[in-house]
DNA sequence: AGCTGTAATTGAACATCGTTCAATAAAACC
DNA sequence: GGTTTTATTGAACGATGTTCAATTACAGCT
């Protein structure tokens, strides 16, 4: 066929990302192939490559949308106006719940390792910064009288840790004895970490 | 050709794992292909499939060797007979150093997500348990008078956290401002966590 | 209407991937 | 030396990401 113009380039982009989300949600990371995405939106492979540089590009953009969702969930939770440690619990719970509910999508945030010298797009770093920012301000209002730099660093440490717990749980690298839930582990972390900082 | 018997099955297995390690160290995770491994050890693809169930199996066994190395490094460090928080720092440092020095290999420990109902082999879980056990006993001797279950859970939380820091650093998902090293972040974590527990 | 130029879309082609298995060649046995 | 056994091969299959000449449909002009 030739020009159809049923959809603008931007529309195709959105359609493709939507279809890709569904495919990943359904069959996990490995199920995502260019041909499947194309078929799902009624186009062929070639068209995809007019809109995305390559599959990695598509995945990156999909990850962007995942980060947006994640941020939104955490923001909603924060607006329930908890304070102190409770607010941190709430953030962690929102994060963990999302990761468990949408585990294939969430997994993909890490699965794509950046190639040797491949850089991460600025817009992606910005989205990441948003999430960390949220933790930062919550932590700041929880442990008083610490300088900004310490808070900023502690927020990163704390969130990387929550993240680590999430990973090992979801990838089942941790279910040797113990039998705590991810949420309980995160609480234990936050409890002790915050306690340690407030001295 | 027919029977050559230059190498026993077990020898081929070891040769293949060695070659695979080299390939991953050189070109990262994506560079590992069956044909490359086969060529590197002077056999053809078919032979590989007599020794390994499939590529996932090979990767799992390779991961087993990685876990062994990791455990050994941490054990060596522990035998420098530090005590208290210093011992935990030492363990974390050994872990982080290994992850940074052998990042492609270390990455592979996570990259292979277990298929839907695919279970992890027992021997693999055992190797994982070894590493956690090391942290457990070190933590136990650092924070006194806590019951075993708490220690065991705390060890998992703490190590998942160190792991999380490692991941975000190595995959460059964390270099927004701050500029702490992985080691510094781990120290901050251990400091506050242990401090929080000892109250 | 008809012609023409432009641009959107296609899908066959290429190299490579994991995986399988009939065919083959070398050792072992009698 | 002939026969059996078995380790090893490599062609074959289906599926992958990616490319690009060929094709088709629309827009504008006469």
Coordinates of C-alpha atoms (C1' of nucleotides) in Angstrom, one line a residue:
Chain A
X1 CA 0.0 0.0 0.0
X2 CA 1.0 3.6 -0.1
X3 CA 0.1 6.6 2.0
X4 CA -2.8 5.9 4.2
X5 CA -2.5 8.7 6.8
X6 CA -5.0 6.9 9.0
X7 CA -2.7 8.0 11.8
X8 CA -0.1 10.7 12.3
X9 CA 3.4 9.7 13.2
X10 CA 2.7 10.6 16.8
X11 CA -0.5 8.6 16.8
X12 CA 1.4 5.5 15.6
X13 CA 4.0 6.1 18.3
X14 CA 1.3 6.1 21.0
X15 CA -0.4 3.1 19.5
X16 CA 2.8 1.1 19.3
X17 CA 3.8 1.9 22.9
X18 CA 0.3 0.9 24.1
X19 CA 0.5 -2.4 22.2
X20 CA 4.0 -3.0 23.5
X21 CA 2.8 -2.5 27.1
X22 CA 0.0 -5.0 26.6
X23 CA 2.4 -7.6 25.1
X24 CA 4.9 -7.2 27.9
X25 CA 2.2 -7.3 30.5
X26 CA 0.9 -10.5 28.9
X27 CA 4.0 -12.5 28.1
X28 CA 6.8 -10.7 29.8
X29 CA 9.9 -9.1 28.6
X30 CA 11.0 -11.8 26.1
X31 CA 7.6 -11.7 24.3
X32 CA 8.2 -8.2 23.0
X33 CA 9.1 -8.4 19.3
X34 CA 9.0 -5.8 16.6
X35 CA 6.7 -7.9 14.4
X36 CA 4.2 -8.5 17.2
X37 CA 3.9 -4.9 18.0
X38 CA 3.5 -4.0 14.4
X39 CA 0.8 -6.6 13.9
X40 CA -1.0 -5.5 17.0
X41 CA -1.5 -2.0 15.6
X42 CA -2.3 -3.1 12.1
X43 CA 1.0 -2.0 10.5
X44 CA 4.1 -3.8 9.4
X45 CA 7.6 -3.9 10.8
X46 CA 8.9 -1.3 8.4
X47 CA 6.6 1.3 9.8
X48 CA 7.8 0.9 13.3
X49 CA 11.3 1.8 12.1
X50 CA 10.0 5.1 10.8
X51 CA 8.8 6.0 14.3
X52 CA 11.5 4.4 16.5
X53 CA 15.2 4.3 15.9
X54 CA 15.2 0.6 16.9
X55 CA 13.7 -1.7 19.5
X56 CA 15.9 -0.3 22.3
X57 CA 14.5 3.1 21.5
X58 CA 11.0 1.7 21.9
X59 CA 11.8 0.1 25.2
X60 CA 13.3 3.3 26.5
X61 CA 10.2 5.2 25.7
X62 CA 8.1 2.5 27.2
X63 CA 10.2 2.7 30.3
X64 CA 9.6 6.5 30.4
X65 CA 5.9 5.9 30.6
X66 CA 6.5 3.3 33.4
X67 CA 8.4 5.9 35.4
X68 CA 5.6 8.4 34.9
X69 CA 3.1 5.9 36.2
X70 CA 5.3 5.0 39.1
X71 CA 5.8 8.6 40.0
X72 CA 2.1 9.3 39.8
X73 CA 1.2 6.4 42.2
X74 CA 3.8 7.6 44.7
X75 CA 2.6 11.1 44.4
X76 CA -1.0 10.1 45.0
X77 CA 0.0 8.2 48.1
X78 CA 2.0 11.1 49.4
X79 CA -1.0 13.4 49.1
X80 CA -2.8 11.3 51.7
X81 CA -0.8 13.6 53.9
X82 CA 1.0 11.2 56.1
X83 CA 4.0 12.5 57.9
X84 CA 7.2 11.2 59.3
X85 CA 8.0 7.5 59.0
X86 CA 4.5 6.8 57.9
X87 CA 5.0 8.9 54.8
X88 CA 8.1 6.9 53.9
X89 CA 6.2 3.6 54.5
X90 CA 3.5 4.9 52.2
X91 CA 6.0 5.8 49.4
X92 CA 7.7 2.4 49.7
X93 CA 4.4 0.6 49.7
X94 CA 3.2 2.4 46.6
X95 CA 6.5 1.6 44.9
X96 CA 6.4 -2.1 45.9
X97 CA 2.7 -2.5 45.0
X98 CA 3.4 -1.2 41.6
X99 CA 6.4 -3.4 41.1
X100 CA 4.4 -6.4 42.1
X101 CA 1.3 -5.6 40.2
X102 CA 3.2 -4.7 37.0
X103 CA 6.3 -6.8 37.5
X104 CA 7.1 -7.4 33.8
X105 CA 7.0 -3.7 33.1
X106 CA 8.8 -2.8 36.2
X107 CA 11.5 -5.5 35.4
X108 CA 12.1 -3.9 32.1
X109 CA 13.3 -0.7 33.8
X110 CA 16.5 -2.6 34.7
X111 CA 16.7 -5.3 32.1
X112 CA 18.0 -3.1 29.4
X113 CA 21.6 -2.5 30.3
X114 CA 23.0 0.5 28.6
X115 CA 25.4 -0.5 25.8
X116 CA 29.1 0.3 26.3
X117 CA 29.1 4.0 25.5
X118 CA 25.4 4.4 25.0
X119 CA 24.2 7.3 27.0
X120 CA 20.8 7.7 28.7
X121 CA 18.6 10.4 27.2
X122 CA 18.2 13.5 29.3
X123 CA 14.4 13.2 29.5
X124 CA 14.9 9.8 31.0
X125 CA 17.3 11.1 33.7
X126 CA 14.8 13.8 34.5
X127 CA 12.0 11.3 35.1
X128 CA 14.3 9.4 37.4
X129 CA 15.1 12.6 39.2
X130 CA 11.4 13.2 39.8
X131 CA 11.1 9.9 41.7
X132 CA 14.2 10.5 43.8
X133 CA 13.0 14.1 44.5
X134 CA 9.8 12.7 46.0
X135 CA 11.7 10.5 48.4
X136 CA 14.1 13.3 49.2
X137 CA 11.5 15.8 50.4
X138 CA 9.7 13.1 52.4
X139 CA 12.9 12.1 54.1
X140 CA 13.8 15.7 54.8
X141 CA 10.6 16.3 56.6
X142 CA 11.1 13.1 58.6
X143 CA 14.6 13.5 59.9
X144 CA 15.0 17.1 61.0
X145 CA 18.1 19.3 61.1
X146 CA 20.4 17.7 58.6
X147 CA 22.0 19.6 55.8
X148 CA 20.7 19.3 52.3
X149 CA 23.5 17.3 50.9
X150 CA 23.2 14.6 53.6
X151 CA 19.5 14.4 53.0
X152 CA 19.9 14.1 49.2
X153 CA 22.5 11.4 49.6
X154 CA 20.5 9.5 52.2
X155 CA 17.4 9.6 50.0
X156 CA 19.4 7.9 47.2
X157 CA 20.8 5.3 49.6
X158 CA 17.4 4.6 51.1
X159 CA 15.6 4.3 47.7
X160 CA 18.3 2.2 46.2
X161 CA 17.8 -0.1 49.1
X162 CA 14.0 -0.3 48.8
X163 CA 14.7 -1.0 45.2
X164 CA 17.2 -3.8 46.0
X165 CA 14.7 -5.5 48.3
X166 CA 12.1 -5.3 45.5
X167 CA 14.4 -6.8 43.0
X168 CA 15.5 -9.8 45.0
X169 CA 11.9 -10.5 46.0
X170 CA 10.4 -10.3 42.6
X171 CA 13.1 -12.3 41.0
X172 CA 12.8 -14.8 43.7
X173 CA 16.4 -14.6 44.8
X174 CA 15.5 -14.2 48.4
X175 CA 12.9 -16.8 49.4
X176 CA 15.3 -18.9 51.5
X177 CA 13.7 -19.1 54.9
X178 CA 12.6 -15.9 56.6
X179 CA 9.3 -15.5 54.8
X180 CA 8.9 -11.8 55.3
X181 CA 6.9 -10.0 52.7
X182 CA 8.5 -7.3 50.6
X183 CA 6.6 -4.7 52.6
X184 CA 7.8 -5.9 55.9
X185 CA 11.3 -5.9 54.7
X186 CA 11.0 -2.3 53.5
X187 CA 9.5 -1.3 56.9
X188 CA 12.4 -2.9 58.7
X189 CA 14.8 -1.0 56.5
X190 CA 13.1 2.4 56.9
X191 CA 12.7 1.9 60.6
X192 CA 16.3 1.2 61.3
X193 CA 17.7 3.6 58.7
X194 CA 15.6 6.6 59.9
X195 CA 16.2 5.7 63.5
X196 CA 19.9 5.6 62.8
X197 CA 19.8 9.0 61.1
X198 CA 17.9 10.7 63.9
X199 CA 20.7 10.6 66.4
Chain B
X1 CA 33.6 -36.5 12.5
X2 CA 32.9 -39.3 14.9
X3 CA 34.1 -40.1 18.3
X4 CA 37.1 -38.1 19.3
X5 CA 37.1 -38.4 23.1
X6 CA 39.8 -35.7 23.3
X7 CA 37.8 -34.5 26.3
X8 CA 35.4 -36.1 28.6
X9 CA 31.9 -34.6 28.9
X10 CA 32.9 -32.9 32.2
X11 CA 36.0 -31.5 30.6
X12 CA 33.9 -30.0 27.8
X13 CA 31.5 -28.6 30.3
X14 CA 34.4 -26.8 32.1
X15 CA 35.9 -25.6 28.8
X16 CA 32.6 -24.2 27.7
X17 CA 32.0 -22.4 31.0
X18 CA 35.5 -21.0 30.8
X19 CA 35.0 -19.8 27.3
X20 CA 31.6 -18.3 28.1
X21 CA 33.1 -16.4 31.0
X22 CA 35.7 -14.9 28.7
X23 CA 33.1 -13.9 26.1
X24 CA 30.9 -12.2 28.7
X25 CA 33.8 -10.4 30.2
X26 CA 34.9 -9.2 26.8
X27 CA 31.6 -8.2 25.1
X28 CA 29.0 -8.3 27.8
X29 CA 25.9 -10.3 28.2
X30 CA 24.5 -9.9 24.7
X31 CA 27.7 -11.2 23.2
X32 CA 27.2 -14.7 24.6
X33 CA 25.9 -17.0 21.8
X34 CA 26.0 -20.8 21.5
X35 CA 28.0 -20.8 18.3
X36 CA 30.7 -18.5 19.8
X37 CA 31.1 -20.7 22.8
X38 CA 31.3 -23.8 20.7
X39 CA 33.9 -22.2 18.3
X40 CA 36.0 -21.0 21.2
X41 CA 36.5 -24.5 22.5
X42 CA 36.9 -26.1 19.1
X43 CA 33.6 -27.9 18.9
X44 CA 30.3 -27.2 17.2
X45 CA 26.9 -26.2 18.5
X46 CA 25.5 -29.7 18.6
X47 CA 28.1 -30.7 21.1
X48 CA 27.1 -28.0 23.5
X49 CA 23.6 -29.3 23.6
X50 CA 24.9 -32.7 24.7
X51 CA 26.4 -31.1 27.8
X52 CA 23.9 -28.3 28.5
X53 CA 20.2 -28.5 28.4
X54 CA 20.0 -25.2 26.6
X55 CA 21.7 -21.8 26.8
X56 CA 19.8 -20.8 30.0
X57 CA 21.2 -23.9 31.6
X58 CA 24.7 -22.8 30.6
X59 CA 24.1 -19.3 32.0
X60 CA 22.8 -20.8 35.3
X61 CA 25.9 -22.8 35.7
X62 CA 28.0 -19.8 34.9
X63 CA 26.1 -17.8 37.5
X64 CA 26.9 -20.6 40.0
X65 CA 30.6 -20.1 39.4
X66 CA 30.2 -16.4 39.8
X67 CA 28.5 -16.9 43.1
X68 CA 31.3 -19.1 44.2
X69 CA 33.9 -16.4 43.4
X70 CA 31.9 -13.8 45.1
X71 CA 31.5 -15.9 48.2
X72 CA 35.3 -16.6 48.2
X73 CA 36.2 -12.9 48.0
X74 CA 33.9 -12.0 50.8
X75 CA 35.2 -14.9 52.9
X76 CA 38.8 -13.8 52.4
X77 CA 37.9 -10.3 53.5
X78 CA 36.1 -11.5 56.6
X79 CA 39.2 -13.5 57.6
X80 CA 41.1 -10.3 58.0
X81 CA 39.4 -10.5 61.3
X82 CA 37.7 -7.2 61.5
X83 CA 34.9 -6.9 64.0
X84 CA 31.7 -5.0 64.4
X85 CA 30.7 -2.4 61.7
X86 CA 34.1 -2.7 60.2
X87 CA 33.5 -6.3 59.3
X88 CA 30.3 -5.3 57.6
X89 CA 32.0 -2.5 55.7
X90 CA 34.6 -5.1 54.6
X91 CA 32.0 -7.5 53.3
X92 CA 30.2 -4.7 51.5
X93 CA 33.4 -3.5 50.0
X94 CA 34.4 -6.9 48.8
X95 CA 31.0 -7.3 47.2
X96 CA 31.0 -4.0 45.5
X97 CA 34.6 -4.3 44.3
X98 CA 33.8 -7.6 42.7
X99 CA 30.6 -6.2 41.1
X100 CA 32.6 -3.3 39.6
X101 CA 35.5 -5.3 38.5
X102 CA 33.5 -8.0 36.9
X103 CA 30.4 -6.1 36.1
X104 CA 29.2 -8.0 33.0
X105 CA 29.4 -11.3 34.9
X106 CA 27.8 -9.8 38.0
X107 CA 25.1 -8.3 35.9
X108 CA 24.2 -11.7 34.6
X109 CA 23.2 -12.9 38.0
X110 CA 20.1 -10.8 37.6
X111 CA 19.6 -10.5 33.9
X112 CA 18.1 -13.9 33.5
X113 CA 14.7 -13.7 34.9
X114 CA 13.2 -17.0 35.7
X115 CA 10.5 -18.0 33.3
X116 CA 6.9 -18.1 34.5
X117 CA 7.0 -21.4 36.4
X118 CA 10.7 -22.2 35.9
X119 CA 12.1 -23.0 39.3
X120 CA 15.6 -22.3 40.5
X121 CA 17.8 -25.4 40.9
X122 CA 18.5 -26.4 44.6
X123 CA 22.3 -26.1 44.2
X124 CA 21.8 -22.5 43.1
X125 CA 19.7 -21.6 46.1
X126 CA 22.3 -23.2 48.3
X127 CA 25.0 -21.0 46.8
X128 CA 22.8 -18.0 47.4
X129 CA 22.3 -19.1 51.0
X130 CA 26.1 -19.2 51.6
X131 CA 26.4 -15.6 50.8
X132 CA 23.5 -14.6 53.0
X133 CA 24.9 -16.7 55.8
X134 CA 28.1 -14.8 55.7
X135 CA 26.3 -11.6 56.2
X136 CA 24.1 -13.1 58.8
X137 CA 26.9 -14.2 61.2
X138 CA 28.7 -10.9 60.7
X139 CA 25.6 -8.9 61.5
X140 CA 24.9 -11.2 64.5
X141 CA 28.2 -10.5 66.1
X142 CA 27.8 -6.7 65.4
X143 CA 24.4 -6.0 66.9
X144 CA 24.2 -8.0 70.1
X145 CA 21.2 -9.5 71.9
X146 CA 18.7 -9.9 69.2
X147 CA 16.9 -13.2 68.5
X148 CA 18.0 -15.3 65.6
X149 CA 15.0 -14.7 63.4
X150 CA 15.4 -10.9 63.6
X151 CA 19.0 -11.2 62.7
X152 CA 18.3 -13.5 59.8
X153 CA 15.7 -11.1 58.5
X154 CA 17.8 -8.1 59.0
X155 CA 20.7 -9.7 57.2
X156 CA 18.5 -10.2 54.2
X157 CA 17.2 -6.7 54.3
X158 CA 20.7 -5.3 54.7
X159 CA 22.2 -7.3 51.9
X160 CA 19.3 -6.7 49.5
X161 CA 20.0 -3.0 50.2
X162 CA 23.7 -3.2 49.5
X163 CA 22.7 -5.0 46.3
X164 CA 20.3 -2.3 45.3
X165 CA 22.9 0.4 45.7
X166 CA 25.2 -1.7 43.6
X167 CA 22.7 -2.2 40.8
X168 CA 21.7 1.4 40.5
X169 CA 25.3 2.5 40.5
X170 CA 26.6 0.0 37.9
X171 CA 23.6 0.5 35.6
X172 CA 24.1 4.2 35.9
X173 CA 20.6 4.9 37.1
X174 CA 21.9 7.0 40.0
X175 CA 24.4 9.5 38.9
X176 CA 22.1 12.5 39.2
X177 CA 23.9 14.9 41.5
X178 CA 25.3 13.6 44.8
X179 CA 28.4 12.1 43.4
X180 CA 29.0 9.6 46.3
X181 CA 30.9 6.5 45.4
X182 CA 29.1 3.1 45.8
X183 CA 31.3 2.4 48.8
X184 CA 30.3 5.6 50.6
X185 CA 26.7 4.9 50.0
X186 CA 27.0 1.4 51.4
X187 CA 28.8 2.8 54.5
X188 CA 26.0 5.3 55.0
X189 CA 23.5 2.5 54.8
X190 CA 25.3 0.2 57.2
X191 CA 26.0 3.0 59.6
X192 CA 22.4 4.0 60.0
X193 CA 20.9 0.6 59.8
X194 CA 23.2 -0.9 62.4
X195 CA 22.8 2.2 64.6
X196 CA 19.1 1.9 64.3
X197 CA 19.2 -1.8 65.2
X198 CA 21.3 -1.3 68.3
X199 CA 18.7 0.5 70.3
Chain C
dA1 C1' -11.2 14.0 -15.2
dG2 C1' -6.6 12.9 -16.0
dC3 C1' -1.9 13.3 -15.1
dT4 C1' 2.0 13.6 -12.1
dG5 C1' 4.9 14.0 -8.2
dT6 C1' 5.5 13.0 -3.5
dA7 C1' 5.5 10.6 0.5
dA8 C1' 3.6 6.8 3.4
dT9 C1' 3.7 1.9 3.7
dT10 C1' 5.1 -2.4 2.6
dG11 C1' 7.3 -7.0 2.7
dA12 C1' 10.9 -9.6 0.8
dA13 C1' 15.8 -10.0 1.9
dC14 C1' 19.9 -10.5 5.1
dA15 C1' 22.5 -12.0 8.8
dT16 C1' 22.1 -14.2 13.1
dC17 C1' 19.9 -16.4 16.8
dG18 C1' 18.6 -21.0 19.7
dT19 C1' 17.6 -25.7 18.9
dT20 C1' 17.2 -30.3 16.8
dC21 C1' 18.5 -34.6 14.7
dA22 C1' 19.7 -37.7 10.7
dA23 C1' 24.0 -38.6 8.9
dT24 C1' 28.8 -39.5 9.6
dA25 C1' 33.3 -40.8 11.1
dA26 C1' 36.2 -42.6 14.6
dA27 C1' 37.0 -45.6 18.2
dA28 C1' 36.1 -50.3 20.5
dC29 C1' 35.1 -54.9 20.3
dC30 C1' 35.3 -59.7 18.6
Chain D
dG1 C1' 39.1 -57.2 9.1
dG2 C1' 34.4 -56.7 9.9
dT3 C1' 30.9 -55.0 12.9
dT4 C1' 28.9 -52.5 16.5
dT5 C1' 28.8 -48.5 19.2
dT6 C1' 28.9 -43.7 20.1
dA7 C1' 30.8 -39.0 19.9
dT8 C1' 30.4 -35.4 16.8
dT9 C1' 28.9 -32.9 13.2
dG10 C1' 26.5 -29.4 10.4
dA11 C1' 22.5 -28.7 7.6
dA12 C1' 17.9 -27.4 8.5
dC13 C1' 14.0 -24.8 10.9
dG14 C1' 11.6 -21.1 12.6
dA15 C1' 12.1 -16.6 14.6
dT16 C1' 14.7 -12.6 15.6
dG17 C1' 16.2 -7.2 14.5
dT18 C1' 16.9 -4.3 10.8
dT19 C1' 17.1 -2.3 6.0
dC20 C1' 15.5 -0.4 1.6
dA21 C1' 13.9 -0.9 -3.2
dA22 C1' 9.4 -1.3 -4.8
dT23 C1' 4.7 -0.2 -4.5
dT24 C1' 0.6 2.3 -3.6
dA25 C1' -2.5 6.1 -2.4
dC26 C1' -3.2 10.6 -1.9
dA27 C1' -2.6 16.0 -3.1
dG28 C1' -2.1 19.5 -6.4
dC29 C1' -2.3 21.1 -11.0
dT30 C1' -4.0 21.5 -15.7

